[in-house]
């Protein structure tokens, strides 16, 4: 388990350091290893492993490059620049540059088509959504408490919500019978399960649009989740990092819109997480935010953000870009279109092979159903199939068990981190594999 | 008595990258007098009207300042920068008085639960109150000569002009256009996923800079490094890796107020102070270390390590080769870790030579696994906004864990690229170190002289940015209460924001920390005169 302790080292480390709660031993990360050892390249390594387990958005990168070419003032500190280099380099106020927060708030409003308003003073900046989720967990729960999280969920939550915080995750089981939507019964069942373990539930954490489902949460479902957390007097964290990647804007409903419609009644238990890593394709920039309707959470989160700040240089860079409304509008629109096209290409391709996916409407991946191909409808059967796909078909995709899916046979397949050609190659490989598999069995 | 006993919240604390104030008893000793000072006159009315009024006034002030600033060309001479800019340390009343929050008023229904860790945040240390005052009325030699001079433990601005010049030469619009590289950083390479503990190019550049900073007395291996978004996360990550909830670190006092946040807050780890005395020039005594260790043991507190800062903060003295070896022996005997916080290694200016733990360990063949060095770029090279910290460890397992934890506090890619560029310019960095040292020495000496005129003596410092001054002659009595009362007079009457010894857990009352690296020489007489006015009032 965990890390191998070297025999020569006698001085002990903490429990946290030696535990494997970071979850990096899960298959989710093991597939990455296979990729790292033999990465696909169109020209130099056409038989390598194609990375389809990394939810990264590379489809709209050219728009960013073009913007920067035409607006070099965003990146330099010339004499005419509103902020001098010196001021920027010395600026370490953990509130963050006001211009940056205002730009982020405006961007978040644009993504929601103006259907919700965001006050920059309620934005707390963190180095990525990973840190934002962890930070909120530190604030909302004590060690030993629990957060309810609908399955299937992003494997990184096992680390982000639990590792240093000592908080537990109690799953809200969702299944394909209703397209994995969160039902009131499932919420109650999860809450009861926690109670039976003598664990205090402090909140519900949803991802909307969902990772790995690639689908938005319906308005009616959000309403009953909000009712549920109010009834139980717990918190709601809505991780909306893929909100700008919903193919059709009208299909995404943010919890912010629902709160506005309710006149912000009981809003103080709701906190939204956002990041630029997915929508803007800038994971290296480490830009995340927490938006909270709770004053105390805002203040505390700000103080805690000292341990995970964004450099003033990056804030400055992004502030000018994100406040350019013309650019952001073009970007959001184009990004959506391109992702939709990719998604449809993926779905069609899979359908022609006889593989169905969950009906998705956003995100950088699709939720593929390979259960008809399983030898045994069990976790082991799923992992066997997954092993074949990674090592023989040479596609790194994420098995549903790593996302804690209760039904075996589902896989998350990313489509936005490669060229269209590569996607075609991947689909071909799947076709060949499935044809062979079917032939060998029937 | 705790904060909960107070009926209304004190004025919202201003921000700082430094974490929460002192724990336990110290906090209470600080909070009580402060509450009285702030709320005693006028109470509820002042408690709510003042923040509102100040908020609007501040907004107005910032608007006029910005207009003024943009009409001037940026100063280029080294000593022309005298004050913290208004954009720094914004007090931005983040605990929004409800009337100010135009949207999303929080409903007055049953307040949702917040964790013990959230509630443990002490908000009333002098540190925050002082920052607040300094930010809302910052001194400027020309524009606001009556403003508050901010000298609390903080940053080094003394050579930021050198960095600015380098940027202009190497990263100006013209240069980038010529290169066809519009971020100044080759965006295609940096936007995607990267190793979240820092790219190797930057680690290599940092390793070579660290060697330069210690005059090549030690060499640093880039693969033993984990980069973090600042020094606070570096210390916090090490704290999480080396100690469990409820364990403790031994820390010589006075120490940086930021340890209270970084080492203790989210980790639940305690700090056991090892008091150092003025008679020893606040040098660490191994006897005191032994005593603190044994007392902790008696209390049933498990010590997991020692955190030393070398050059020390706030006093600025260096740990000798001998002391470092003795510390290593002590750690070995007790089987505990040593965290050596060397963030001021490049900012030494005295006659003594700085000895890094790395230098000691180069001679040692074994037992390196218990030593971990913390470094940062903010302080030595004047770019605190860029948030880059370093964990340097000889312990593979610590590195493995720290690497994973660094994903929660990674350095932004464009910043990594920019810093790689600058640090790789070895000639510039060498010159920078030399000039930084000279300027620090000059400023330190001038400041100490200034204080001497008032009969105020300072501890002997060899590095860092602070003067540790004995202001006990200005106190009304020799007590912590009197120290805080003096601090308050300095802030509100003399309008100088300094750090009182209590915030640093100093065992002797009356010592104050002045960050002289925030000053220019012309401001020193102003500071001296203001202190004189307060000292005269005392007599």
mmCIF file of C-alpha atoms in Angstrom, chain A residues 30-166:
data_model
loop_
_atom_site.group_PDB
_atom_site.id
_atom_site.type_symbol
_atom_site.label_atom_id
_atom_site.label_comp_id
_atom_site.label_asym_id
_atom_site.label_seq_id
_atom_site.Cartn_x
_atom_site.Cartn_y
_atom_site.Cartn_z
ATOM 1 C CA UNK A 30 -2.459 3.361 -14.302
ATOM 2 C CA UNK A 31 -3.675 3.879 -17.839
ATOM 3 C CA UNK A 32 -1.778 7.119 -17.962
ATOM 4 C CA UNK A 33 1.376 5.188 -17.224
ATOM 5 C CA UNK A 34 0.817 3.023 -20.290
ATOM 6 C CA UNK A 35 0.422 6.162 -22.336
ATOM 7 C CA UNK A 36 3.538 7.784 -20.900
ATOM 8 C CA UNK A 37 5.584 4.739 -21.811
ATOM 9 C CA UNK A 38 4.342 4.570 -25.394
ATOM 10 C CA UNK A 39 2.615 7.775 -26.456
ATOM 11 C CA UNK A 40 0.871 7.921 -29.826
ATOM 12 C CA UNK A 41 2.164 10.331 -32.397
ATOM 13 C CA UNK A 42 0.594 10.656 -35.839
ATOM 14 C CA UNK A 43 3.946 10.570 -37.544
ATOM 15 C CA UNK A 44 6.616 9.199 -35.253
ATOM 16 C CA UNK A 45 4.647 6.591 -33.355
ATOM 17 C CA UNK A 46 1.392 5.719 -35.108
ATOM 18 C CA UNK A 47 1.002 2.492 -33.178
ATOM 19 C CA UNK A 48 1.401 4.069 -29.766
ATOM 20 C CA UNK A 49 -1.214 4.431 -27.044
ATOM 21 C CA UNK A 50 -3.775 7.134 -27.770
ATOM 22 C CA UNK A 51 -4.536 9.216 -24.721
ATOM 23 C CA UNK A 52 -8.275 9.274 -24.240
ATOM 24 C CA UNK A 53 -8.224 9.464 -20.476
ATOM 25 C CA UNK A 54 -7.204 13.078 -20.193
ATOM 26 C CA UNK A 55 -10.005 15.615 -20.109
ATOM 27 C CA UNK A 56 -8.167 18.432 -21.775
ATOM 28 C CA UNK A 57 -9.594 20.914 -24.263
ATOM 29 C CA UNK A 58 -7.368 21.569 -27.236
ATOM 30 C CA UNK A 59 -10.025 22.271 -29.853
ATOM 31 C CA UNK A 60 -10.106 26.040 -29.493
ATOM 32 C CA UNK A 61 -6.515 26.814 -28.823
ATOM 33 C CA UNK A 62 -6.033 28.727 -32.060
ATOM 34 C CA UNK A 63 -8.545 31.322 -30.881
ATOM 35 C CA UNK A 64 -6.387 32.082 -27.858
ATOM 36 C CA UNK A 65 -3.265 32.343 -29.950
ATOM 37 C CA UNK A 66 -4.942 34.654 -32.418
ATOM 38 C CA UNK A 67 -6.191 36.881 -29.633
ATOM 39 C CA UNK A 68 -2.752 37.223 -28.168
ATOM 40 C CA UNK A 69 -1.210 37.983 -31.526
ATOM 41 C CA UNK A 70 -3.604 40.870 -31.909
ATOM 42 C CA UNK A 71 -3.449 42.072 -28.309
ATOM 43 C CA UNK A 72 0.103 41.878 -27.144
ATOM 44 C CA UNK A 73 -0.542 44.527 -24.510
ATOM 45 C CA UNK A 74 -2.131 41.803 -22.413
ATOM 46 C CA UNK A 75 1.209 40.234 -21.849
ATOM 47 C CA UNK A 76 3.572 43.113 -21.548
ATOM 48 C CA UNK A 77 4.039 45.967 -19.178
ATOM 49 C CA UNK A 78 4.806 48.845 -21.427
ATOM 50 C CA UNK A 79 4.848 52.425 -20.252
ATOM 51 C CA UNK A 80 1.250 52.857 -21.299
ATOM 52 C CA UNK A 81 0.068 49.860 -19.379
ATOM 53 C CA UNK A 82 -2.411 50.553 -16.603
ATOM 54 C CA UNK A 83 -0.490 48.410 -14.156
ATOM 55 C CA UNK A 84 3.248 48.717 -14.012
ATOM 56 C CA UNK A 85 5.361 45.605 -13.784
ATOM 57 C CA UNK A 86 6.590 46.674 -10.391
ATOM 58 C CA UNK A 87 3.143 47.016 -8.928
ATOM 59 C CA UNK A 88 2.196 43.681 -10.348
ATOM 60 C CA UNK A 89 5.291 41.870 -9.130
ATOM 61 C CA UNK A 90 4.841 43.263 -5.620
ATOM 62 C CA UNK A 91 1.120 42.627 -5.515
ATOM 63 C CA UNK A 92 0.413 39.721 -3.252
ATOM 64 C CA UNK A 93 -2.918 40.621 -1.795
ATOM 65 C CA UNK A 94 -4.829 37.394 -1.457
ATOM 66 C CA UNK A 95 -8.013 39.048 -2.659
ATOM 67 C CA UNK A 96 -6.529 38.923 -6.108
ATOM 68 C CA UNK A 97 -6.384 41.717 -8.654
ATOM 69 C CA UNK A 98 -9.763 43.369 -8.785
ATOM 70 C CA UNK A 99 -9.577 43.530 -12.566
ATOM 71 C CA UNK A 100 -9.017 39.797 -12.672
ATOM 72 C CA UNK A 101 -11.920 38.972 -10.403
ATOM 73 C CA UNK A 102 -14.194 41.322 -12.274
ATOM 74 C CA UNK A 103 -13.178 39.679 -15.541
ATOM 75 C CA UNK A 104 -13.787 36.180 -14.135
ATOM 76 C CA UNK A 105 -17.194 37.191 -12.791
ATOM 77 C CA UNK A 106 -18.153 38.683 -16.141
ATOM 78 C CA UNK A 107 -16.961 35.571 -17.970
ATOM 79 C CA UNK A 108 -18.991 33.333 -15.697
ATOM 80 C CA UNK A 109 -22.050 35.508 -16.365
ATOM 81 C CA UNK A 110 -21.503 35.276 -20.107
ATOM 82 C CA UNK A 111 -21.337 31.510 -19.994
ATOM 83 C CA UNK A 112 -24.718 31.474 -18.300
ATOM 84 C CA UNK A 113 -26.124 33.825 -20.902
ATOM 85 C CA UNK A 114 -26.592 36.545 -18.328
ATOM 86 C CA UNK A 115 -29.116 34.397 -16.479
ATOM 87 C CA UNK A 116 -27.166 34.765 -13.241
ATOM 88 C CA UNK A 117 -25.135 37.585 -11.781
ATOM 89 C CA UNK A 118 -21.759 37.208 -10.081
ATOM 90 C CA UNK A 119 -20.327 39.767 -7.689
ATOM 91 C CA UNK A 120 -16.506 39.930 -7.989
ATOM 92 C CA UNK A 121 -16.251 40.548 -4.248
ATOM 93 C CA UNK A 122 -17.548 37.047 -3.643
ATOM 94 C CA UNK A 123 -14.921 35.419 -5.830
ATOM 95 C CA UNK A 124 -12.008 33.738 -4.090
ATOM 96 C CA UNK A 125 -9.086 32.738 -6.280
ATOM 97 C CA UNK A 126 -7.206 29.457 -5.964
ATOM 98 C CA UNK A 127 -4.540 27.661 -7.932
ATOM 99 C CA UNK A 128 -6.959 25.455 -9.839
ATOM 100 C CA UNK A 129 -10.340 23.848 -9.154
ATOM 101 C CA UNK A 130 -8.575 20.959 -7.421
ATOM 102 C CA UNK A 131 -7.469 23.334 -4.682
ATOM 103 C CA UNK A 132 -10.878 25.047 -4.648
ATOM 104 C CA UNK A 133 -12.685 21.778 -3.916
ATOM 105 C CA UNK A 134 -10.184 20.829 -1.221
ATOM 106 C CA UNK A 135 -10.364 24.245 0.354
ATOM 107 C CA UNK A 136 -14.142 24.179 0.548
ATOM 108 C CA UNK A 137 -13.981 20.748 2.121
ATOM 109 C CA UNK A 138 -11.616 22.060 4.812
ATOM 110 C CA UNK A 139 -14.087 24.823 5.556
ATOM 111 C CA UNK A 140 -17.355 22.956 5.438
ATOM 112 C CA UNK A 141 -16.495 19.705 7.196
ATOM 113 C CA UNK A 142 -14.484 18.357 10.106
ATOM 114 C CA UNK A 143 -12.215 15.317 9.834
ATOM 115 C CA UNK A 144 -14.463 12.249 9.942
ATOM 116 C CA UNK A 145 -17.482 14.077 8.503
ATOM 117 C CA UNK A 146 -18.784 13.278 5.045
ATOM 118 C CA UNK A 147 -19.762 14.840 1.772
ATOM 119 C CA UNK A 148 -22.354 13.118 -0.414
ATOM 120 C CA UNK A 149 -21.194 12.792 -4.015
ATOM 121 C CA UNK A 150 -23.264 11.278 -6.853
ATOM 122 C CA UNK A 151 -21.656 8.367 -8.716
ATOM 123 C CA UNK A 152 -20.057 8.055 -11.130
ATOM 124 C CA UNK A 153 -17.664 10.855 -10.165
ATOM 125 C CA UNK A 154 -14.282 12.261 -11.107
ATOM 126 C CA UNK A 155 -11.597 9.960 -9.617
ATOM 127 C CA UNK A 156 -9.583 12.970 -8.448
ATOM 128 C CA UNK A 157 -12.252 13.710 -5.821
ATOM 129 C CA UNK A 158 -10.956 10.828 -3.750
ATOM 130 C CA UNK A 159 -7.774 12.816 -3.337
ATOM 131 C CA UNK A 160 -9.075 16.370 -3.444
ATOM 132 C CA UNK A 161 -11.888 15.943 -0.948
ATOM 133 C CA UNK A 162 -10.366 13.362 1.374
ATOM 134 C CA UNK A 163 -6.607 13.153 1.507
ATOM 135 C CA UNK A 164 -5.493 16.031 3.693
ATOM 136 C CA UNK A 165 -8.912 16.924 4.994
ATOM 137 C CA UNK A 166 -9.762 13.591 6.605
#
